[in-house]
Short mmCIF file of C-alpha atoms in Angstrom, two decimals:
data_model
loop_
_atom_site.label_atom_id
_atom_site.label_comp_id
_atom_site.label_asym_id
_atom_site.label_seq_id
_atom_site.Cartn_x
_atom_site.Cartn_y
_atom_site.Cartn_z
CA MET A 1 0.00 0.06 0.00
CA GLY A 2 1.38 3.57 -0.76
CA VAL A 3 2.41 5.89 1.85
CA ASN A 4 -0.71 7.93 1.57
CA GLY A 5 -3.01 4.91 1.28
CA PRO A 6 -4.22 2.55 -1.55
CA GLY A 7 -2.54 3.33 -4.82
CA PRO A 8 -3.91 2.39 -8.22
CA ASP A 9 -2.96 -1.17 -8.06
CA ASP A 10 -4.68 -1.45 -4.79
CA ILE A 11 -7.88 0.07 -6.38
CA LEU A 12 -7.70 -2.28 -9.20
CA SER A 13 -7.64 -5.18 -6.74
CA ALA A 14 -10.80 -3.75 -5.10
CA LEU A 15 -12.30 -3.59 -8.46
CA GLU A 16 -11.66 -7.11 -9.05
CA ALA A 17 -13.04 -8.06 -5.68
CA LEU A 18 -16.19 -6.11 -6.73
CA ALA A 19 -16.43 -8.36 -9.83
CA ASP A 20 -15.93 -11.38 -7.77
CA ALA A 21 -19.04 -10.53 -5.72
CA GLU A 22 -21.15 -10.52 -8.71
CA GLU A 23 -20.65 -13.96 -10.11
CA ALA A 24 -23.90 -15.69 -11.37
CA PRO A 25 -24.12 -18.86 -13.35
CA PRO A 26 -25.30 -18.34 -16.97
CA PRO A 27 -28.08 -20.56 -18.50
CA ASP A 28 -26.77 -23.95 -19.41
CA GLU A 29 -27.77 -23.51 -23.07
CA LEU A 30 -25.57 -20.40 -23.37
CA ARG A 31 -22.46 -22.54 -23.44
CA ALA A 32 -23.05 -24.21 -26.66
CA ARG A 33 -24.25 -20.96 -28.26
CA VAL A 34 -21.06 -19.21 -27.23
CA LEU A 35 -18.80 -21.87 -28.55
CA ALA A 36 -20.57 -22.14 -31.87
CA ALA A 37 -20.39 -18.41 -32.29
CA ALA A 38 -16.72 -18.43 -31.65
CA VAL A 39 -15.84 -21.24 -34.22
CA ALA A 40 -18.05 -19.39 -36.78
CA GLU A 41 -15.61 -16.49 -36.44
CA ARG A 42 -12.39 -18.48 -36.52
CA PRO A 43 -12.65 -22.23 -37.45
CA SER A 44 -11.55 -24.79 -34.94
CA GLY A 45 -7.89 -25.83 -35.66
CA LEU A 46 -6.87 -22.58 -37.26
CA ALA A 47 -4.13 -20.79 -35.46
CA ILE A 48 -4.54 -17.07 -34.98
CA ASP A 49 -1.45 -16.01 -37.14
CA VAL A 50 -1.71 -18.23 -39.96
CA GLY A 51 -3.31 -16.97 -43.21
CA GLU A 52 -4.04 -18.89 -46.35
CA PRO A 53 -2.05 -22.14 -46.60
CA MET A 54 1.36 -21.49 -48.12
CA SER A 55 2.41 -23.37 -51.29
CA PRO A 56 4.69 -26.31 -50.48
CA PHE A 57 6.90 -25.02 -53.18
CA ALA A 58 7.24 -21.67 -51.42
CA ALA A 59 7.98 -23.22 -48.27
CA PHE A 60 10.79 -25.50 -49.85
CA GLN A 61 12.21 -22.30 -51.48
CA SER A 62 12.36 -20.39 -48.31
CA GLN A 63 14.57 -23.08 -46.80
CA VAL A 64 16.67 -23.52 -49.81
CA ALA A 65 17.38 -19.76 -49.35
CA ALA A 66 18.18 -20.39 -45.62
CA VAL A 67 20.74 -22.96 -46.43
CA ARG A 68 22.11 -20.85 -49.23
CA SER A 69 22.50 -17.99 -46.89
CA VAL A 70 24.17 -19.82 -43.97
CA ALA A 71 26.27 -22.11 -46.00
CA GLY A 72 27.35 -19.32 -48.44
CA ALA A 73 28.93 -17.47 -45.56
CA LEU A 74 31.22 -20.19 -44.38
CA SER A 75 34.93 -19.59 -44.61
CA ASP A 76 37.27 -22.47 -45.68
CA GLU A 77 38.18 -23.18 -42.16
CA ASP A 78 34.38 -23.35 -41.11
CA TRP A 79 33.80 -26.16 -43.48
CA ASP A 80 35.90 -28.49 -41.18
CA ARG A 81 33.75 -27.80 -38.16
CA PRO A 82 31.92 -30.82 -36.80
CA ALA A 83 28.32 -31.10 -37.84
CA ALA A 84 26.62 -32.56 -34.78
CA PRO A 85 24.60 -34.90 -34.36
CA TYR A 86 26.55 -36.54 -37.34
CA PRO A 87 30.06 -37.86 -37.51
CA TRP A 88 30.57 -35.34 -40.44
CA THR A 89 32.01 -32.13 -40.83
CA LEU A 90 30.02 -29.28 -42.39
CA HIS A 91 31.50 -30.07 -45.79
CA GLU A 92 30.24 -33.69 -45.48
CA LEU A 93 26.83 -32.45 -44.34
CA LEU A 94 26.65 -30.50 -47.53
CA GLY A 95 27.84 -33.47 -49.45
CA HIS A 96 24.92 -35.38 -47.91
CA LEU A 97 22.54 -32.53 -49.15
CA VAL A 98 24.07 -32.99 -52.75
CA GLY A 99 23.11 -36.74 -52.42
CA VAL A 100 19.56 -35.78 -51.16
CA GLU A 101 18.98 -33.29 -54.05
CA THR A 102 20.14 -35.91 -56.50
CA TYR A 103 17.78 -38.60 -55.10
CA LEU A 104 14.90 -35.94 -55.09
CA GLY A 105 15.75 -34.96 -58.71
CA SER A 106 15.58 -38.56 -59.68
CA ILE A 107 12.08 -39.25 -58.44
CA LEU A 108 10.92 -35.99 -60.09
CA GLY A 109 12.44 -37.37 -63.52
CA LEU A 110 15.37 -34.94 -63.82
CA TRP A 111 18.22 -37.46 -63.78
CA ASP A 112 19.23 -41.02 -62.71
CA PHE A 113 20.10 -42.10 -59.23
CA GLU A 114 21.82 -45.39 -58.34
CA ALA A 115 20.76 -46.46 -54.91
CA THR A 116 23.53 -48.54 -53.20
CA ALA A 117 21.55 -49.00 -49.85
CA PRO A 118 17.94 -49.48 -49.12
CA GLU A 119 15.94 -46.58 -50.50
CA GLU A 120 14.15 -46.00 -47.16
CA ASP A 121 17.51 -45.35 -45.56
CA HIS A 122 17.82 -41.51 -45.91
CA LEU A 123 21.48 -41.34 -44.72
CA ALA A 124 22.91 -44.48 -46.30
CA ILE A 125 21.71 -43.82 -49.78
CA THR A 126 23.77 -40.52 -49.68
CA GLU A 127 27.00 -41.99 -48.36
CA PRO A 128 28.57 -42.50 -51.81
CA GLU A 129 27.98 -38.91 -52.52
CA VAL A 130 29.45 -37.93 -49.17
CA GLU A 131 32.50 -39.84 -50.16
CA ARG A 132 32.74 -38.14 -53.60
CA GLN A 133 32.27 -34.70 -52.21
CA ARG A 134 34.76 -35.17 -49.31
CA VAL A 135 37.85 -34.91 -51.65
CA ARG A 136 36.57 -31.94 -53.48
CA PRO A 137 37.07 -28.32 -52.37
CA PRO A 138 34.11 -27.24 -50.23
CA ALA A 139 33.33 -24.28 -52.55
CA ASP A 140 32.91 -26.71 -55.38
CA THR A 141 30.44 -28.97 -53.23
CA PHE A 142 28.56 -25.86 -52.34
CA ALA A 143 28.22 -24.91 -56.09
CA THR A 144 27.27 -28.53 -56.92
CA TRP A 145 24.54 -28.32 -54.37
CA GLU A 146 23.19 -24.99 -55.57
CA ALA A 147 23.20 -26.26 -59.21
CA LYS A 148 21.21 -29.27 -58.28
CA VAL A 149 18.68 -27.57 -56.10
CA ASP A 150 18.29 -24.76 -58.68
CA ALA A 151 17.52 -27.30 -61.26
CA ILE A 152 14.90 -28.95 -59.03
CA THR A 153 13.37 -25.49 -58.28
CA ASP A 154 13.36 -24.43 -62.10
CA HIS A 155 11.68 -27.84 -62.88
CA VAL A 156 8.96 -27.50 -60.26
CA ALA A 157 8.36 -23.88 -61.29
CA SER A 158 7.86 -24.87 -64.85
CA ARG A 159 5.33 -27.55 -64.27
CA GLY A 160 2.69 -25.20 -62.58
CA PRO A 161 0.81 -25.71 -59.31
CA GLU A 162 -1.11 -28.90 -60.36
CA TYR A 163 2.27 -30.68 -60.34
CA LEU A 164 2.41 -30.52 -56.55
CA THR A 165 -0.53 -32.97 -56.47
CA GLU A 166 1.06 -35.62 -58.58
CA ASP A 167 2.00 -38.89 -56.87
CA VAL A 168 5.59 -39.87 -56.14
CA THR A 169 7.40 -42.42 -54.02
CA PHE A 170 9.92 -40.95 -51.50
CA HIS A 171 11.93 -43.21 -49.59
CA THR A 172 9.43 -46.07 -50.41
CA TYR A 173 6.40 -43.93 -48.96
CA PRO A 174 3.72 -42.65 -51.03
CA PHE A 175 3.91 -38.98 -51.24
CA SER A 176 2.60 -36.05 -53.40
CA VAL A 177 5.31 -33.80 -54.98
CA GLY A 178 4.04 -31.23 -52.61
CA SER A 179 4.40 -33.18 -49.57
CA ALA A 180 7.83 -34.39 -50.68
CA LEU A 181 8.92 -30.91 -51.00
CA VAL A 182 7.50 -30.18 -47.34
CA ALA A 183 9.56 -33.04 -46.05
CA ARG A 184 12.58 -31.41 -47.75
CA THR A 185 11.71 -28.19 -46.30
CA PHE A 186 11.82 -29.86 -42.88
CA GLU A 187 15.29 -31.24 -43.63
CA LEU A 188 16.82 -28.06 -45.08
CA TRP A 189 15.65 -26.07 -42.10
CA THR A 190 17.09 -28.61 -39.71
CA HIS A 191 20.41 -28.68 -41.52
CA ALA A 192 20.45 -24.89 -41.78
CA ASP A 193 20.09 -24.86 -37.95
CA ASP A 194 22.88 -27.72 -37.65
CA ILE A 195 25.11 -25.25 -39.59
CA ARG A 196 24.14 -22.27 -37.23
CA ARG A 197 24.83 -24.42 -34.18
CA ALA A 198 28.20 -25.50 -35.55
CA MET A 199 29.13 -21.81 -36.06
CA GLY A 200 27.78 -20.87 -32.65
CA LEU A 201 24.94 -18.88 -34.16
CA PRO A 202 21.36 -18.66 -32.67
CA MET A 203 18.82 -21.26 -33.92
CA GLU A 204 16.06 -19.67 -36.25
CA ALA A 205 12.46 -20.82 -36.61
CA PRO A 206 11.01 -20.65 -40.09
CA ALA A 207 8.31 -18.08 -40.62
CA PRO A 208 4.90 -19.12 -39.27
CA ASP A 209 3.42 -20.16 -42.61
CA VAL A 210 6.40 -22.33 -43.34
CA LEU A 211 6.26 -23.89 -39.88
CA ARG A 212 2.58 -24.53 -40.29
CA GLU A 213 3.19 -26.48 -43.50
CA MET A 214 5.85 -28.58 -41.66
CA SER A 215 3.69 -29.15 -38.58
CA ASP A 216 0.76 -30.13 -40.72
CA LEU A 217 2.54 -32.64 -42.70
CA SER A 218 3.97 -34.23 -39.59
CA VAL A 219 0.84 -34.37 -37.55
CA ARG A 220 -1.47 -35.44 -40.29
CA ASN A 221 0.75 -38.53 -40.87
CA LEU A 222 1.42 -39.60 -37.26
CA PHE A 223 -1.04 -42.40 -37.24
CA SER A 224 0.14 -43.62 -40.76
CA ALA A 225 3.65 -43.84 -39.27
CA THR A 226 2.42 -45.83 -36.31
CA ILE A 227 1.61 -48.64 -38.66
CA VAL A 228 5.27 -49.24 -38.89
CA THR A 229 6.32 -48.06 -35.24
CA ALA A 230 3.41 -49.09 -33.09
CA PRO A 231 0.79 -50.93 -35.17
CA HIS A 232 -1.36 -51.60 -31.91
CA GLN A 233 -1.91 -47.83 -31.66
CA CYS A 234 -3.08 -47.14 -35.32
CA GLU A 235 -6.69 -47.36 -34.63
CA ARG A 236 -6.48 -44.78 -31.83
CA SER A 237 -7.27 -41.12 -31.94
CA ALA A 238 -5.53 -37.91 -30.55
CA ARG A 239 -5.82 -34.11 -30.45
CA VAL A 240 -2.53 -32.31 -31.11
CA VAL A 241 -2.30 -28.61 -30.10
CA LEU A 242 0.92 -26.73 -31.24
CA THR A 243 1.15 -23.39 -29.75
CA GLY A 244 3.04 -20.41 -30.75
CA GLU A 245 3.62 -18.94 -34.22
CA GLY A 246 2.76 -21.37 -36.95
CA GLY A 247 0.93 -23.67 -34.60
CA GLY A 248 -2.50 -25.12 -34.81
CA THR A 249 -4.80 -27.68 -33.58
CA TRP A 250 -5.45 -31.16 -35.21
CA ARG A 251 -7.81 -34.01 -34.53
CA ILE A 252 -6.28 -37.08 -35.93
CA GLY A 253 -6.90 -40.81 -36.12
CA ALA A 254 -9.98 -42.70 -35.31
CA ASP A 255 -13.31 -40.76 -35.24
CA THR A 256 -13.98 -41.26 -31.50
CA GLU A 257 -16.15 -38.94 -29.30
CA THR A 258 -13.12 -37.82 -27.16
CA PRO A 259 -9.54 -38.16 -28.16
CA ASP A 260 -7.61 -40.94 -26.52
CA VAL A 261 -4.87 -38.40 -25.87
CA THR A 262 -4.26 -34.63 -26.06
CA ILE A 263 -0.93 -33.28 -26.68
CA VAL A 264 -0.03 -29.71 -26.33
CA ALA A 265 3.49 -28.52 -27.29
CA ASP A 266 5.23 -25.49 -28.67
CA ALA A 267 5.25 -25.78 -32.61
CA VAL A 268 8.93 -25.08 -32.94
CA GLU A 269 9.93 -27.44 -30.21
CA TYR A 270 7.73 -30.09 -31.79
CA CYS A 271 9.41 -29.68 -35.16
CA ARG A 272 12.65 -30.01 -33.52
CA MET A 273 11.62 -33.25 -31.87
CA VAL A 274 10.42 -34.51 -35.22
CA SER A 275 13.66 -33.89 -36.75
CA ARG A 276 15.47 -35.58 -33.74
CA ARG A 277 17.17 -32.48 -32.44
CA ILE A 278 15.17 -32.81 -29.30
CA ASP A 279 14.53 -36.02 -27.63
CA PRO A 280 10.85 -36.77 -26.88
CA GLU A 281 11.89 -37.14 -23.18
CA ASP A 282 13.13 -33.44 -23.31
CA LEU A 283 10.07 -32.00 -25.04
CA THR A 284 8.10 -29.55 -22.96
CA VAL A 285 4.66 -31.09 -23.46
CA ASP A 286 1.19 -31.33 -21.63
CA ILE A 287 -0.22 -34.87 -22.14
CA THR A 288 -3.77 -35.64 -21.17
CA GLY A 289 -4.99 -39.09 -21.47
CA ASP A 290 -2.94 -42.06 -22.69
CA ARG A 291 0.63 -41.17 -22.07
CA GLN A 292 2.03 -44.13 -23.88
CA LEU A 293 0.07 -43.51 -26.95
CA ALA A 294 1.72 -39.97 -26.85
CA LEU A 295 5.18 -41.46 -26.57
CA ASP A 296 4.41 -43.84 -29.55
CA LEU A 297 3.21 -40.88 -31.62
CA PHE A 298 6.36 -39.06 -31.03
CA GLU A 299 8.38 -42.21 -32.02
CA ALA A 300 6.28 -42.28 -35.20
CA ALA A 301 6.90 -38.66 -35.80
CA GLN A 302 10.64 -39.28 -35.94
CA LEU A 303 10.27 -42.12 -38.39
CA LEU A 304 11.32 -40.22 -41.54
CA ALA A 305 13.88 -38.12 -39.81
CA ALA A 306 17.61 -39.25 -39.98
CA MET B 1 -12.74 -25.03 -7.94
CA ALA B 2 -11.89 -23.66 -11.26
CA PRO B 3 -8.29 -23.80 -12.58
CA SER B 4 -6.27 -20.76 -11.89
CA GLY B 5 -2.76 -19.36 -11.85
CA GLY B 6 -0.57 -17.54 -14.18
CA ALA B 7 0.90 -20.61 -15.76
CA TRP B 8 -2.65 -22.16 -16.50
CA GLU B 9 -3.86 -18.81 -17.97
CA ARG B 10 -0.83 -18.42 -20.32
CA ARG B 11 -1.07 -22.02 -21.47
CA ILE B 12 -4.75 -21.86 -22.05
CA VAL B 13 -4.55 -18.71 -24.06
CA ASP B 14 -1.75 -20.24 -26.14
CA ARG B 15 -4.06 -23.14 -26.87
CA ILE B 16 -6.86 -20.64 -27.87
CA ALA B 17 -4.44 -18.86 -30.19
CA ALA B 18 -3.63 -22.41 -31.64
CA GLY B 19 -7.28 -22.91 -32.53
CA ASP B 20 -8.03 -25.43 -29.82
CA GLU B 21 -11.76 -24.83 -29.02
CA THR B 22 -11.72 -27.16 -26.05
CA ALA B 23 -9.38 -24.53 -24.42
CA LEU B 24 -11.91 -21.84 -25.02
CA ALA B 25 -14.59 -24.26 -23.36
CA GLU B 26 -12.37 -24.52 -20.46
CA VAL B 27 -12.00 -20.87 -20.14
CA TYR B 28 -15.83 -20.48 -20.49
CA ASP B 29 -16.38 -23.10 -17.66
CA ALA B 30 -14.06 -21.35 -15.42
CA TYR B 31 -15.02 -17.72 -15.98
CA SER B 32 -18.49 -17.47 -17.40
CA PRO B 33 -20.16 -16.95 -13.97
CA LEU B 34 -17.98 -13.92 -13.53
CA VAL B 35 -18.66 -12.53 -16.93
CA PHE B 36 -22.40 -13.27 -16.80
CA GLY B 37 -22.74 -11.99 -13.42
CA LEU B 38 -21.10 -8.64 -14.12
CA ALA B 39 -23.06 -8.43 -17.28
CA VAL B 40 -26.31 -9.02 -15.40
CA ARG B 41 -25.43 -6.39 -12.76
CA THR B 42 -24.57 -3.76 -15.33
CA THR B 43 -27.27 -4.20 -17.93
CA ARG B 44 -30.01 -5.27 -15.53
CA ASP B 45 -31.32 -7.67 -18.21
CA ASN B 46 -30.63 -11.49 -18.53
CA ALA B 47 -31.06 -11.71 -22.25
CA THR B 48 -28.67 -8.70 -22.76
CA ALA B 49 -26.28 -10.25 -20.36
CA GLU B 50 -26.30 -13.51 -22.44
CA ASP B 51 -25.32 -11.55 -25.52
CA VAL B 52 -22.51 -9.63 -23.58
CA THR B 53 -21.31 -13.06 -22.33
CA GLN B 54 -21.20 -14.40 -25.84
CA ASP B 55 -19.39 -11.18 -27.17
CA VAL B 56 -16.70 -11.42 -24.49
CA PHE B 57 -15.80 -15.15 -25.15
CA VAL B 58 -16.03 -14.71 -28.88
CA ASN B 59 -13.70 -11.74 -28.74
CA LEU B 60 -11.12 -13.83 -26.67
CA TRP B 61 -11.32 -16.44 -29.19
CA LYS B 62 -10.77 -13.98 -32.12
CA ARG B 63 -8.09 -11.91 -30.44
CA PRO B 64 -6.40 -13.92 -27.70
CA HIS B 65 -3.25 -11.82 -27.79
CA ARG B 66 -5.20 -9.10 -25.97
CA PHE B 67 -4.28 -11.12 -22.91
CA ASP B 68 -0.88 -9.89 -21.59
CA PRO B 69 0.04 -11.76 -18.43
CA GLU B 70 2.46 -8.94 -17.65
CA ARG B 71 -0.61 -6.58 -17.38
CA GLY B 72 -2.87 -8.78 -15.26
CA SER B 73 -4.69 -11.94 -14.98
CA LEU B 74 -6.96 -13.46 -17.55
CA ARG B 75 -9.87 -13.14 -15.01
CA ALA B 76 -9.16 -9.37 -14.74
CA LEU B 77 -9.20 -8.99 -18.61
CA LEU B 78 -12.42 -10.86 -18.85
CA ALA B 79 -14.01 -8.90 -16.06
CA ALA B 80 -12.95 -5.56 -17.75
CA MET B 81 -14.13 -6.86 -21.14
CA ALA B 82 -17.52 -7.82 -19.64
CA ARG B 83 -17.94 -4.52 -17.91
CA ASN B 84 -16.84 -2.46 -20.95
CA ARG B 85 -19.11 -4.34 -23.28
CA ALA B 86 -22.14 -4.12 -20.99
CA ILE B 87 -21.43 -0.38 -20.56
CA ASP B 88 -21.34 -0.01 -24.35
CA VAL B 89 -24.73 -1.69 -24.71
CA ILE B 90 -26.58 0.35 -21.99
CA ARG B 91 -25.13 3.73 -23.43
CA SER B 92 -26.41 2.79 -26.70
CA ARG B 93 -30.02 2.85 -25.20
CA SER B 94 -31.70 6.11 -24.92
CA ALA B 95 -31.85 7.76 -21.44
CA SER B 96 -35.64 7.36 -21.32
CA GLN B 97 -35.51 3.62 -22.12
CA ARG B 98 -32.82 3.16 -19.52
CA ARG B 99 -35.08 4.79 -16.83
CA GLU B 100 -38.01 2.51 -17.83
CA GLU B 101 -36.01 -0.59 -17.82
CA ASN B 102 -34.43 0.13 -14.48
CA ASP B 103 -37.95 0.83 -12.97
CA GLY B 104 -39.38 -2.35 -14.49
CA ARG B 105 -36.62 -4.69 -14.33
CA LEU B 106 -34.63 -3.77 -11.16
CA ALA B 107 -36.56 -6.28 -9.24
CA ALA B 108 -35.65 -9.17 -11.59
CA ALA B 109 -32.12 -8.00 -12.40
CA THR B 110 -30.44 -10.98 -11.29
CA PRO B 111 -31.46 -14.86 -11.43
CA ASP B 112 -32.15 -14.68 -7.74
CA GLY B 113 -34.25 -11.48 -7.46
CA SER B 114 -33.28 -7.76 -6.84
CA VAL B 115 -29.82 -6.40 -6.87
CA GLU B 116 -29.84 -5.46 -3.28
CA ASP B 117 -31.40 -8.81 -2.19
CA ASN B 118 -28.82 -10.96 -4.13
CA ALA B 119 -27.98 -14.28 -2.37
CA LEU B 120 -24.47 -14.16 -1.00
CA ARG B 121 -22.72 -17.12 -2.68
CA THR B 122 -19.21 -17.00 -1.19
CA GLU B 123 -17.45 -15.66 1.77
CA ARG B 124 -15.71 -13.25 -0.51
CA SER B 125 -18.87 -11.86 -1.68
CA GLU B 126 -20.02 -11.28 1.75
CA ALA B 127 -16.96 -9.46 2.58
CA VAL B 128 -17.29 -7.15 -0.39
CA ARG B 129 -20.75 -6.48 0.55
CA ARG B 130 -19.77 -5.46 4.18
CA ALA B 131 -17.19 -3.27 2.83
CA LEU B 132 -19.55 -1.50 0.49
CA ALA B 133 -22.09 -1.16 3.28
CA GLU B 134 -19.52 0.58 5.54
CA LEU B 135 -18.95 3.25 2.85
CA PRO B 136 -20.64 6.60 3.54
CA GLU B 137 -23.86 6.46 1.42
CA ASP B 138 -22.67 9.24 -0.90
CA GLN B 139 -19.53 7.35 -1.76
CA ARG B 140 -21.33 4.08 -2.07
CA THR B 141 -24.02 5.62 -4.46
CA ALA B 142 -21.19 7.27 -6.63
CA ILE B 143 -19.38 3.81 -6.96
CA ASP B 144 -22.68 1.97 -7.80
CA LEU B 145 -23.44 4.45 -10.48
CA ALA B 146 -19.97 4.65 -12.01
CA TYR B 147 -18.80 1.04 -11.76
CA PHE B 148 -21.99 -1.08 -12.07
CA ALA B 149 -24.19 1.38 -14.16
CA GLY B 150 -21.35 2.62 -16.09
CA HIS B 151 -21.63 6.29 -15.80
CA THR B 152 -18.85 8.67 -16.16
CA TYR B 153 -18.13 10.93 -13.35
CA ARG B 154 -19.77 13.79 -15.26
CA GLU B 155 -22.95 11.77 -15.59
CA VAL B 156 -22.75 10.79 -11.91
CA ALA B 157 -22.64 14.45 -11.19
CA THR B 158 -25.57 15.21 -13.24
CA LEU B 159 -27.59 12.35 -11.92
CA LEU B 160 -26.79 13.27 -8.27
CA GLY B 161 -27.09 16.97 -8.80
CA ILE B 162 -23.61 17.77 -7.53
CA PRO B 163 -20.54 19.47 -9.00
CA GLU B 164 -18.32 17.28 -11.13
CA GLY B 165 -15.30 17.88 -8.77
CA THR B 166 -17.54 16.52 -5.90
CA ALA B 167 -18.41 13.50 -7.92
CA LYS B 168 -14.80 12.82 -8.75
CA SER B 169 -13.84 13.20 -5.12
CA ARG B 170 -16.52 10.91 -3.89
CA LEU B 171 -15.46 8.10 -6.43
CA ARG B 172 -11.76 8.57 -5.60
CA ILE B 173 -12.14 8.64 -1.79
CA GLY B 174 -14.88 5.95 -2.05
CA MET B 175 -12.52 3.41 -3.99
CA GLN B 176 -9.63 4.19 -1.64
CA ARG B 177 -11.74 3.52 1.38
CA LEU B 178 -13.07 0.41 -0.29
CA ALA B 179 -9.69 -0.87 -0.94
CA SER B 180 -8.70 -0.31 2.63
CA LEU B 181 -11.74 -2.09 3.94
CA LEU B 182 -11.18 -5.11 1.67
CA GLU B 183 -7.57 -5.34 2.83
CA ALA B 184 -8.73 -5.26 6.46
CA GLU B 185 -11.38 -8.14 5.56
CA GLY B 186 -8.58 -10.07 4.04
CA VAL B 187 -10.17 -10.11 0.68
CA VAL B 188 -7.30 -8.46 -1.12
CA SER B 189 -3.79 -7.97 -0.13
CA TRP B 190 -0.95 -6.15 -1.46
CA ALA B 191 2.71 -5.83 -0.96
#
């Protein structure tokens, strides 16, 4: 209390107390009316800061630019820095990306790709390219990566928006061209952050629209992935709420009256967990319902990350 | 007991921003008695109070970032939204319509009867009532007109037939006195 008696904050507290004294239960039927009016204004599941869905191609291009920017600033000495969590240097990490772009370009029909490892093994199929690039100057590896990703970008741009809905097989899983580009967006963002981490730079979250595309791809496919990782869970249901910029709310799995589990996590943290940069045990998360189902879904989320 | 606390409020508003309608339902369940009660007290009309209640929660759903935990609690924000919206509604009525509605509906202003005969629901409510009753009548009347009926100090002065400076003084001194009484009752406390 102020020296001369109650101050402004004290009076605000008094006003709060006055408000408390006036509580009265509303009619029961008002609840449904209020909730219906609310979702009429903003649909359930739509986060507050996300506008029209972003093109998967635009999302891909945004993270191509991110890698180009952060890798393009590396000095000769920087390329020898370790690229945690891999047993690679940053040079070898970029060699891996050359391999991935070569693989992606092959499934888009741009060129051939000889898989010397099982196609579902994202890391193993790029090992030959990592070996080839290891003995080249880093600047040449970077130029090769740029040439390949630019060729992919030009190809997709030339085919128009309908191309994004065409079916492809990506690491043995059925994808659309668009969803494959979003999966690549996920990877490029992750590796851009790997480079930043190696350089002691702050991590960066993608723009909300890009993050939303990545989150959406991951969450919508959680139960599909459980067919591989936890088949006994694939008939269950979940509500996933990703908070913060680019987040959203998804109701996935079986059409049950109430979800078997509700998972609430920060959108950026969730995506870092998906890309195996945060362990599920270290994810800040609120779980209501079947906790084991949540853990199985996290494992499923990491299925395509390497 | 309704959930409470800063961490819960921040989390629930984050969920609302993420489009989780079950979070809005939780906030409604926790705070609709507060919002509806204030709306009834101010508008003196149950149907209008329902509309005000709907407006408050829909606006929270549309603009969750209005909640800033650094500036106060979610409870306080919703109370302020309820009061402001209710005042907007009653100010849109003509003065004559307001007098007519006050005369005709004052007795049925709340679910339980007249305003002055409201059933006391909680110990906190009783303490606030006792504190209000201890105020001098002129200060109590001024606070009732300003806070609950939504009049400006100028309107309070006009309604009571007193100078504007006197109205401001009664409100200021009355609120200060009320704050002291509530602290003595243990209803509120401050560092």
